[in-house]
mmCIF file of C-alpha atoms in Angstrom:
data_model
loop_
_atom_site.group_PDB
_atom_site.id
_atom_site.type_symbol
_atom_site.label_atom_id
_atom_site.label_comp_id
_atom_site.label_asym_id
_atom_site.label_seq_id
_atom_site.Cartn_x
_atom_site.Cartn_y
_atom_site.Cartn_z
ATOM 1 C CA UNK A 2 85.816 101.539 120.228
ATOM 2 C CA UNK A 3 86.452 105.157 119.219
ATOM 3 C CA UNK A 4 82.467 105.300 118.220
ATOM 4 C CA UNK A 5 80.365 105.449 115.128
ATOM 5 C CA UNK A 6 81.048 106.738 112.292
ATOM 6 C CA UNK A 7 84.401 104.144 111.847
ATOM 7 C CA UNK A 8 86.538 103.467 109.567
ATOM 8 C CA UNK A 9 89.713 100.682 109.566
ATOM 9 C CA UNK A 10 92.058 98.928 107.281
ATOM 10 C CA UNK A 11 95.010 97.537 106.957
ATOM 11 C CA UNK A 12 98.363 98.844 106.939
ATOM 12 C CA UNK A 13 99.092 102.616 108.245
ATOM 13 C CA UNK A 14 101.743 105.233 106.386
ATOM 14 C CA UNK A 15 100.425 105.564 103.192
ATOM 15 C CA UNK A 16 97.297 103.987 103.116
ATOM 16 C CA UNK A 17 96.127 106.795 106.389
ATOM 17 C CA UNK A 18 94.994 108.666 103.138
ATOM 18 C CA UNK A 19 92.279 106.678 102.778
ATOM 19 C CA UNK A 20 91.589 106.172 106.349
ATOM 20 C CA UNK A 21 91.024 109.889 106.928
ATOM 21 C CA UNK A 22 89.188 109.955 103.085
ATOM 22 C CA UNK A 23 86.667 107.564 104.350
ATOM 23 C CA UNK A 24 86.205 109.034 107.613
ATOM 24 C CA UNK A 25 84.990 112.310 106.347
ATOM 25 C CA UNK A 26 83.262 111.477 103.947
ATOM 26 C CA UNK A 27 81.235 109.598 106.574
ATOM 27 C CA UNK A 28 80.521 112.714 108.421
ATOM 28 C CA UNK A 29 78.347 113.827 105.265
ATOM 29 C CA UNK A 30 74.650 112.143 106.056
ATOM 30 C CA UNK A 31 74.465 111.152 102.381
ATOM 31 C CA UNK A 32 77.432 108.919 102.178
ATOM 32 C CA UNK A 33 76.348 105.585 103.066
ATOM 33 C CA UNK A 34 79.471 102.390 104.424
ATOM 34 C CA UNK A 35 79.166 100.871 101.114
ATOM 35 C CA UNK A 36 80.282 104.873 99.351
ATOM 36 C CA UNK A 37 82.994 104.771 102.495
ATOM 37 C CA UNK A 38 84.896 102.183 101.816
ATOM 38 C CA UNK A 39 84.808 102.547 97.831
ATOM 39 C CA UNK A 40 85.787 105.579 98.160
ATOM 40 C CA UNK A 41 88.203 104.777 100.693
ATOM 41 C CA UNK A 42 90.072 102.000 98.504
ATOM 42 C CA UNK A 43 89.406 104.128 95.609
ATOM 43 C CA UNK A 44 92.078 106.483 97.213
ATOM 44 C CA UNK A 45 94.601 103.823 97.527
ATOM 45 C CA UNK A 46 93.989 102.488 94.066
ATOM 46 C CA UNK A 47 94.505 106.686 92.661
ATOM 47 C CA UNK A 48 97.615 106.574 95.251
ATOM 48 C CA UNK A 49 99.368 103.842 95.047
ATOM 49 C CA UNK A 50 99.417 103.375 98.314
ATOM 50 C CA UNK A 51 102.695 101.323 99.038
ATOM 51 C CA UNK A 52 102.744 99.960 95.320
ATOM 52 C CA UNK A 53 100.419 96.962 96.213
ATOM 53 C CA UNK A 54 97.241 98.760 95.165
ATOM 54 C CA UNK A 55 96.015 99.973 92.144
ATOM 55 C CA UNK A 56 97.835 100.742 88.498
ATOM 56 C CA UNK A 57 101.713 100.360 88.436
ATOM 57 C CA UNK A 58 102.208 97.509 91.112
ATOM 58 C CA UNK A 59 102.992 93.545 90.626
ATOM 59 C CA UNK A 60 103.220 93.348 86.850
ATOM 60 C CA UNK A 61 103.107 89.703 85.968
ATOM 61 C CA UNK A 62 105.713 87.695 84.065
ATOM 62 C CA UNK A 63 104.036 89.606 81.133
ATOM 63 C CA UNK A 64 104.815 93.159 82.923
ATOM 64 C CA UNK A 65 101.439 93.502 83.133
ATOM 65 C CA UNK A 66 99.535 94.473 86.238
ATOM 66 C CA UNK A 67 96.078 93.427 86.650
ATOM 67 C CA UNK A 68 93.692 94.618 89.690
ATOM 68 C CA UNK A 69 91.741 92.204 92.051
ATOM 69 C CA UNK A 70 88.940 93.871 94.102
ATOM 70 C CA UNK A 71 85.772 93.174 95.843
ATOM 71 C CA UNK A 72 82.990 94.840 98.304
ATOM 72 C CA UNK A 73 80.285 93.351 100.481
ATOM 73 C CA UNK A 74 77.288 94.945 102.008
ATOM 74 C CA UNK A 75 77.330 93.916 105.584
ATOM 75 C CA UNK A 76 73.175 94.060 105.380
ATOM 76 C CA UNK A 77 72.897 92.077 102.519
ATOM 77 C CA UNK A 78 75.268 90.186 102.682
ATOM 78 C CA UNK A 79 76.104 91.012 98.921
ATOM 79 C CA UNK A 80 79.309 91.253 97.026
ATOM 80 C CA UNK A 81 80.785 92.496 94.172
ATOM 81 C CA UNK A 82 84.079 91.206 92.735
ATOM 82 C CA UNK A 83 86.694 91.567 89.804
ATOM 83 C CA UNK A 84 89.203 89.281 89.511
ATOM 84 C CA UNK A 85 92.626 89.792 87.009
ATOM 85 C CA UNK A 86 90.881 93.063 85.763
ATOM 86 C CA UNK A 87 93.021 94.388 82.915
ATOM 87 C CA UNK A 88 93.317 97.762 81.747
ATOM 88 C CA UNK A 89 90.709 99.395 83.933
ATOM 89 C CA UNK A 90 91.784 101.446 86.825
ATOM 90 C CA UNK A 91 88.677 101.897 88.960
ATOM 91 C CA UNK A 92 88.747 98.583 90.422
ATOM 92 C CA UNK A 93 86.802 98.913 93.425
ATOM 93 C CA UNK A 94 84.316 100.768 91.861
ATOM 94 C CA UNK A 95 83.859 98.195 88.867
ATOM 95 C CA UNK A 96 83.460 95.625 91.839
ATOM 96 C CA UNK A 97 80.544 97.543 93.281
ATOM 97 C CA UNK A 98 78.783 97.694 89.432
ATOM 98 C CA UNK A 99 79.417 93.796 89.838
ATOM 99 C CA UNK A 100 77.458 94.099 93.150
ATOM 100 C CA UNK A 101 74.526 96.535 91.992
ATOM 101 C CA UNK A 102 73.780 95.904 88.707
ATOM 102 C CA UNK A 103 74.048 91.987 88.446
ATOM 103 C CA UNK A 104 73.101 88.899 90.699
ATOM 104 C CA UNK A 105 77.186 87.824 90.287
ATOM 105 C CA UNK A 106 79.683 88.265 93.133
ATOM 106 C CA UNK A 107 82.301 87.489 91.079
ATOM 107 C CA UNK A 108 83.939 88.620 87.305
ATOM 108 C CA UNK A 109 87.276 87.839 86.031
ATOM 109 C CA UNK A 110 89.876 88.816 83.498
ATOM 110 C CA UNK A 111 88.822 90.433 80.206
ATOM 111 C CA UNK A 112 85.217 89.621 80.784
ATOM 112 C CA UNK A 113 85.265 92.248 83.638
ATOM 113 C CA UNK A 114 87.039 94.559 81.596
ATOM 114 C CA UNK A 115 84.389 94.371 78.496
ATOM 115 C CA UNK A 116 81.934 94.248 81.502
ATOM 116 C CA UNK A 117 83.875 97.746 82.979
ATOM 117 C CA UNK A 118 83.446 99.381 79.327
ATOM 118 C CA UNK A 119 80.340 98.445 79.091
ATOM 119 C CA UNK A 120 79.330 100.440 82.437
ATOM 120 C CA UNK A 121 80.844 103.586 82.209
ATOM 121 C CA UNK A 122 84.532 102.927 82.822
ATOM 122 C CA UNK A 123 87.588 104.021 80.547
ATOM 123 C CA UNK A 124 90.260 101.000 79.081
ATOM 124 C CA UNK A 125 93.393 102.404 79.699
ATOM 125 C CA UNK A 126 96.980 100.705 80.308
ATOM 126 C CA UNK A 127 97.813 100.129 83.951
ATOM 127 C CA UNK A 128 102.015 100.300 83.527
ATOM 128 C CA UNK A 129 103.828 102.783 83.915
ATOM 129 C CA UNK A 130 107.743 103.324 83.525
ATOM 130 C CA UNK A 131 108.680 102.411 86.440
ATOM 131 C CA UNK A 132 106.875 98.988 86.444
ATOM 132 C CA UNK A 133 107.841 98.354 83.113
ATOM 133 C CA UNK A 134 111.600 98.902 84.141
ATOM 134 C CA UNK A 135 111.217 96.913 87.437
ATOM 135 C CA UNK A 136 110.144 94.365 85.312
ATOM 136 C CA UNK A 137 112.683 94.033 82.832
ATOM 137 C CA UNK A 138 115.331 94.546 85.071
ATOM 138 C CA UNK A 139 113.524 91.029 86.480
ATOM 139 C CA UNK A 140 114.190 89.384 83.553
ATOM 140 C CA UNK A 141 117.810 90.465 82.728
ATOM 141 C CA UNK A 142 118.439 89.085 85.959
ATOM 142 C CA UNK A 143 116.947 85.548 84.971
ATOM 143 C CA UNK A 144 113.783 86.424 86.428
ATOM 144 C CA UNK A 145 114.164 85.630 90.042
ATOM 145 C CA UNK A 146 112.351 84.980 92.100
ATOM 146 C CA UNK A 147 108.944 83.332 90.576
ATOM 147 C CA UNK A 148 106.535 81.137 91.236
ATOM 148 C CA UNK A 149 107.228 77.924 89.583
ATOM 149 C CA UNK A 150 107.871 74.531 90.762
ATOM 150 C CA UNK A 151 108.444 71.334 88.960
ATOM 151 C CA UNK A 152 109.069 73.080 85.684
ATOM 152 C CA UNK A 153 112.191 72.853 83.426
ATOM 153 C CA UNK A 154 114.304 75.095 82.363
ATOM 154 C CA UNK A 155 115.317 75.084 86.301
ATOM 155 C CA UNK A 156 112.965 77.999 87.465
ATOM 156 C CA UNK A 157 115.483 79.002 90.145
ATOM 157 C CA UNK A 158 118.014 79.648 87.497
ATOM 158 C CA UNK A 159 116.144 81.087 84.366
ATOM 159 C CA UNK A 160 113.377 82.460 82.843
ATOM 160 C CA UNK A 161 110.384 80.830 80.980
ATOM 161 C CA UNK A 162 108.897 79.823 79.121
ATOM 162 C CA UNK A 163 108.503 76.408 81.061
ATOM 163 C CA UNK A 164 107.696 72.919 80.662
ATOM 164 C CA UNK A 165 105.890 70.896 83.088
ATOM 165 C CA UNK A 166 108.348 68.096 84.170
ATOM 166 C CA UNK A 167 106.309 64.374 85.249
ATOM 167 C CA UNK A 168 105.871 63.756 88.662
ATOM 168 C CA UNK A 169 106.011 60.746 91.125
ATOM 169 C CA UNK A 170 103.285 61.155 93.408
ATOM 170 C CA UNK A 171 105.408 60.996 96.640
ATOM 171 C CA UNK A 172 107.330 63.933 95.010
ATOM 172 C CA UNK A 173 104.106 66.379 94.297
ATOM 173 C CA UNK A 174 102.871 66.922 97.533
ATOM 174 C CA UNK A 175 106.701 67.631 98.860
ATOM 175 C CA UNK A 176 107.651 69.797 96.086
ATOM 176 C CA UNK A 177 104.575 71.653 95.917
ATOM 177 C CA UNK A 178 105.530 72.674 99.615
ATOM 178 C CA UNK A 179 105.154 76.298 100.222
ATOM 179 C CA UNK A 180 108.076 78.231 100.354
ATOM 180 C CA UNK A 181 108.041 81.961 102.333
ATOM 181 C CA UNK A 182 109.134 84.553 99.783
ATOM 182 C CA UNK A 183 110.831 86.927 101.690
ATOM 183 C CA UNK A 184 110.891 89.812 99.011
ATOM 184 C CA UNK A 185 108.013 91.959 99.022
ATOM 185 C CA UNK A 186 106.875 90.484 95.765
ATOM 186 C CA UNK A 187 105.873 87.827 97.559
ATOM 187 C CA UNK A 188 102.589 88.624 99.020
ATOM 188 C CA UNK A 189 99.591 90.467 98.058
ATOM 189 C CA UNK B 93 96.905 95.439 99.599
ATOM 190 C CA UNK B 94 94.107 97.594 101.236
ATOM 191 C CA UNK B 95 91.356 95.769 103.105
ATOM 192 C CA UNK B 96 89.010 98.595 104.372
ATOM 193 C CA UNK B 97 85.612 98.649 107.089
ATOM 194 C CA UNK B 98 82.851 101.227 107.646
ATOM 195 C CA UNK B 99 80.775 101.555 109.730
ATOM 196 C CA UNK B 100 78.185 103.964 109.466
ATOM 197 C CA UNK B 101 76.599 106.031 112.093
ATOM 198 C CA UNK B 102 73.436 104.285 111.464
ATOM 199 C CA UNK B 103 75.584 101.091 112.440
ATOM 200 C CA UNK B 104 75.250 99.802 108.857
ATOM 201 C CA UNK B 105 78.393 98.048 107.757
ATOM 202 C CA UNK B 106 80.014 97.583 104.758
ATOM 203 C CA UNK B 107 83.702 96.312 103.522
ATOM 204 C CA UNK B 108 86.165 95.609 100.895
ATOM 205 C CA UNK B 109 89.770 95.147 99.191
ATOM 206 C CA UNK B 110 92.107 96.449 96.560
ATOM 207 C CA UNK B 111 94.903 94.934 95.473
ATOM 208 C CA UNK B 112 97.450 94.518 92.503
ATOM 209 C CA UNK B 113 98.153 91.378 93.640
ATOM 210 C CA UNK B 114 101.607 89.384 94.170
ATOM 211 C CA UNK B 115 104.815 90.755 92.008
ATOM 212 C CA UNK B 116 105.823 88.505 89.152
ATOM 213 C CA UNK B 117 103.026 86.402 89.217
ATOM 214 C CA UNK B 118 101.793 83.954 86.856
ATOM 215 C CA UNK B 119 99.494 85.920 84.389
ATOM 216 C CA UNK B 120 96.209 85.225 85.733
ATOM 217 C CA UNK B 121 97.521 84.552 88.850
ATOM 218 C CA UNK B 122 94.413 85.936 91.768
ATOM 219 C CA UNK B 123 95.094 85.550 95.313
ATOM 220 C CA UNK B 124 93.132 86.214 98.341
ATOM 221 C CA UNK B 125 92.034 90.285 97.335
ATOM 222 C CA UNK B 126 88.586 89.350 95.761
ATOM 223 C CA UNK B 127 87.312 85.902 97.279
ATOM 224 C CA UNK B 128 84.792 87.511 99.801
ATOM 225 C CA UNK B 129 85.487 85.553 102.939
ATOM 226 C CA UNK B 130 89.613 86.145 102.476
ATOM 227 C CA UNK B 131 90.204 89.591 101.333
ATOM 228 C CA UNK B 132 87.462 90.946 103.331
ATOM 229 C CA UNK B 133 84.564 89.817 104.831
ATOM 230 C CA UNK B 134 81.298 91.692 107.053
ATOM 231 C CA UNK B 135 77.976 90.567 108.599
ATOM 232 C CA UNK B 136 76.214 93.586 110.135
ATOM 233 C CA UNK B 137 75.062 91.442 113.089
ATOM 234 C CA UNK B 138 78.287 90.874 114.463
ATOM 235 C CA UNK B 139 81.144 92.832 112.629
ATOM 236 C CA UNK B 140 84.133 92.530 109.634
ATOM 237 C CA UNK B 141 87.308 91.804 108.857
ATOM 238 C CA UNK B 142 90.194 92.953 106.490
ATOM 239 C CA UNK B 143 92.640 90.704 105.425
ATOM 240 C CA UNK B 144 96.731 91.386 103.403
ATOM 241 C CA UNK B 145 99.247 88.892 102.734
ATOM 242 C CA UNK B 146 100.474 85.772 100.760
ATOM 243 C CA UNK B 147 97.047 85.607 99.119
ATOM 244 C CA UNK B 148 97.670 81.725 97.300
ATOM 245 C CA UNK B 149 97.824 80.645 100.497
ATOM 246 C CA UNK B 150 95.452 82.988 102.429
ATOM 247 C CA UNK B 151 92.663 82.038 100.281
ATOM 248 C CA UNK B 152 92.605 78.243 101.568
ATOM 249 C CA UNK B 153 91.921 79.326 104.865
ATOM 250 C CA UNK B 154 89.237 82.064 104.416
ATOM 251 C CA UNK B 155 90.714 84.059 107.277
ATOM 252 C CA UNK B 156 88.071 86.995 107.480
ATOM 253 C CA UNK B 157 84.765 84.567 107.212
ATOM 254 C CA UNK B 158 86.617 82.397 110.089
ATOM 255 C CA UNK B 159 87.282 85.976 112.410
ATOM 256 C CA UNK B 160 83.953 86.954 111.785
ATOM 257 C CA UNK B 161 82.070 84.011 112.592
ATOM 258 C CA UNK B 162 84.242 83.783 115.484
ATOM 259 C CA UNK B 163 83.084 86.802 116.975
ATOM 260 C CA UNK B 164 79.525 85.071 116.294
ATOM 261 C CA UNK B 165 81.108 82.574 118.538
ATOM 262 C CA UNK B 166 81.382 85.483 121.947
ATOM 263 C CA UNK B 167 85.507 86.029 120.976
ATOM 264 C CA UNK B 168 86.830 89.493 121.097
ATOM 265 C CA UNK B 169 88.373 91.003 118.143
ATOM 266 C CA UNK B 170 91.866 90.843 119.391
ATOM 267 C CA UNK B 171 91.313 86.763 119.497
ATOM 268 C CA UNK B 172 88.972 86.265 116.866
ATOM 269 C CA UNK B 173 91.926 87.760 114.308
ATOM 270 C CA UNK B 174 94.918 85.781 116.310
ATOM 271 C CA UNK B 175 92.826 82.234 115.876
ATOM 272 C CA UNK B 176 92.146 83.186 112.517
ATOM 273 C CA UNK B 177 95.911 83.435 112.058
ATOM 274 C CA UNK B 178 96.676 80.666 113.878
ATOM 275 C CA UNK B 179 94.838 78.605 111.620
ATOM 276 C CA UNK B 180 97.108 79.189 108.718
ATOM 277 C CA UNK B 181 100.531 78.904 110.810
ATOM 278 C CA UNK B 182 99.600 75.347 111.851
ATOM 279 C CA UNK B 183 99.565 74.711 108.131
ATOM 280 C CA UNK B 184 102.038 77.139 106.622
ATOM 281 C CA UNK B 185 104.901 78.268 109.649
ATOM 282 C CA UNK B 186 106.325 81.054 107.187
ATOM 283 C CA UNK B 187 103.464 82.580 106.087
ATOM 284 C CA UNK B 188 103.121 86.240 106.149
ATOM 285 C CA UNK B 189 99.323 87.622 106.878
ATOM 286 C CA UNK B 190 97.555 90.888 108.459
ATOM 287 C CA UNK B 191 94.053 90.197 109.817
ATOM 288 C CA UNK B 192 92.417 93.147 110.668
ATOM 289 C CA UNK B 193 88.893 92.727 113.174
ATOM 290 C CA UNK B 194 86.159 95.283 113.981
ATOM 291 C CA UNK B 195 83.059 94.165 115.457
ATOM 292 C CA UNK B 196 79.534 95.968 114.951
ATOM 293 C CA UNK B 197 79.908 98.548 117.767
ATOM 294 C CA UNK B 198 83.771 99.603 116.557
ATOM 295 C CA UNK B 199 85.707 97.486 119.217
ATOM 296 C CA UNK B 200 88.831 96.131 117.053
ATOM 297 C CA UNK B 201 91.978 94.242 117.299
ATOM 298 C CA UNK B 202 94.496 92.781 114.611
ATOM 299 C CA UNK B 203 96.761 89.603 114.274
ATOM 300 C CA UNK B 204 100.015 88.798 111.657
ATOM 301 C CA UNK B 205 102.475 86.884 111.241
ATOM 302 C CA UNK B 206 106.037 86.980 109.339
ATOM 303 C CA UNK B 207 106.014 90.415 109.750
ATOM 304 C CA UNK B 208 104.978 93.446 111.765
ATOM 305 C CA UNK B 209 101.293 94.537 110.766
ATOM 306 C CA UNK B 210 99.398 97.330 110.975
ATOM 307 C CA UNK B 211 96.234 98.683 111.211
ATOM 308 C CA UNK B 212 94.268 102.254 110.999
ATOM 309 C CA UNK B 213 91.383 103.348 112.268
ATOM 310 C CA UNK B 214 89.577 106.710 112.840
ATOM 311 C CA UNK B 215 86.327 107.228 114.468
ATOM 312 C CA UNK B 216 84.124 108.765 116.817
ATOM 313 C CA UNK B 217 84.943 112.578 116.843
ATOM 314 C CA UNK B 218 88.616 111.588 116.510
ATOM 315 C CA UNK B 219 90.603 114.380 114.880
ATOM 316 C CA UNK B 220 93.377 111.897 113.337
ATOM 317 C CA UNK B 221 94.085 108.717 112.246
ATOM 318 C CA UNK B 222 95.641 106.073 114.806
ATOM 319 C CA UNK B 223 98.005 103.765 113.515
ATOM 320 C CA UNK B 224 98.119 100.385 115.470
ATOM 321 C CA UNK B 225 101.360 97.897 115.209
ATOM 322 C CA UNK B 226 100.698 94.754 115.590
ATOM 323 C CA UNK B 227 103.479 92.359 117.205
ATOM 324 C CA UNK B 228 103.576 89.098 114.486
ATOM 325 C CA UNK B 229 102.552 85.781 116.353
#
């Protein structure tokens, strides 16, 4: 252990930004963990990070990127959450309004974004032009890869929209196997 | 994604995640990012955990509550995050995770798989951020 004050997170390049934000703001007596680490991820969400945080990163088969966030109080054992959070670009910080000003741990979709509003923070459309290129270029290319199984038209040949083909029940469980997604798409 | 832990010169913990989630995903798709227990995880009596990776099938397995309560259970860091991802590769060989560990007096370790992780830290009177690579199991 390097000693307290701490900070650590995943990943390193990028996301060091918000190591080192964290860090110092630790060294001011007023900032408490719970300020640390929102402000921390709050860095990587203004960022970008490596395009897997915050605005701009993973549209959907919509091209639309939604945010997922949450933050937990290591006394308390509280936590706030948003889930699919659309147009709102603070998501860590609209987690921790979850976490101090209801009982929830957990809001999702446009719920937490009328939720969001209704707290302070500003609607505001999370693509940009790259996304919104990346993502057509997706579809001209028959939108590969996805995320769809047992679907027809063949998913690893073409775009939606889809149509849920009937299953055997020996079939589901096989089909349904996981299968590793080696573009970087393919994780969170 | 970013899965972050403080801890506070007082010792007082807190954690958390950000994430945009998985590339072409399903609309309303939500993966591991903001189920407490998988994205992140922290119980000031013992320590937290970070978590980034295929979050549909991270999220079964609640990797961070499992690493923390294992170093409930007297494991280190380093082996509370590799059983934690050990878990998941019994189940799922290809799956790509990051588990990152810290327990409540800042000793920390980190576990993957599929892929080389890594992990940051800065603390103490450090006057940089270290960068840790993690071998994948």
């Amino acid at each position: 252990s390097p000693g307290l004050p701490m900070v650590i997170n995943t990943w390193g390049g990028p996301f060091t930004a918000a190591t080192d934000a964290a860090y110092l703001a630790l060294l001011e007596s007023e900032t408490s963990a719970l300020d640390a680490v929102e402000i921390g991820c709050s860095t990587c969400e203004a960022n970008q990070c490596d395009g897997s945080v915050g605005y701009g990163g993973s549209p959907d088969e919509n091209c639309e990127t939604t945010l997922d966030a949450m933050i937990m109080d290591g006394t308390t054992m509280k936590s706030g959450a948003v889930a699919a959070l659309r147009r709102i670009k603070d998501a860590i910080s609209v987690a921790r309004a979850v976490l101090e000003h209801t009982t929830h741990t957990l809001l999702a979709g446009d719920f937490a974004t009328d939720f969001a509003i209704a707290n302070g923070f500003v609607a505001q459309n999370l693509t940009t032009e790259a996304s919104a290129a990346s993502c057509a270029q997706w579809k001209a290319g028959g939108c590969q890869p996805n995320y769809r199984i047992n679907v027809t038209p063949d998913p690893a040949q073409s775009c939606g929209p889809y149509a849920p083909t009937s299953l055997n029940s020996s079939s589901s469980s096989a089909a349904a196997a996981y299968q590793s997604r080696g573009s970087p798409e393919g994780h969170d | 994604t970013i899965s972050m832990i403080a801890l506070h010169s007082s010792g007082v913990m807190a954690a958390g995640t950000s994430t945009n989630g998985a590339g072409r995903k399903v609309p309303g798709r939500v993966g591991d990012g903001p189920i407490t227990g998988s994205g992140s995880y922290v119980d000031g009596d013992v320590g937290g955990c970070g978590a980034t990776g295929d979050g549909d099938i991270m999220m079964r397995f609640l990797p961070c509550y499992q690493a923390v309560e294992n170093l409930r259970l007297g494991m280190s860091p380093q082996s509370a995050a590799e059983d934690a991802v050990r878990r998941m590769l019994r189940k799922y060989p290809d799956v790509q995770s990051g588990i990152v560990v810290v327990d409540n007096e800042g000793a920390h370790g980190g576990a993957g798989s599929g892929w080389t992780f890594t992990y940051a830290y800065r603390g103490g009177g450090m006057g940089e951020t270290v960068v840790v690579s993690v071998p994948p199991i």
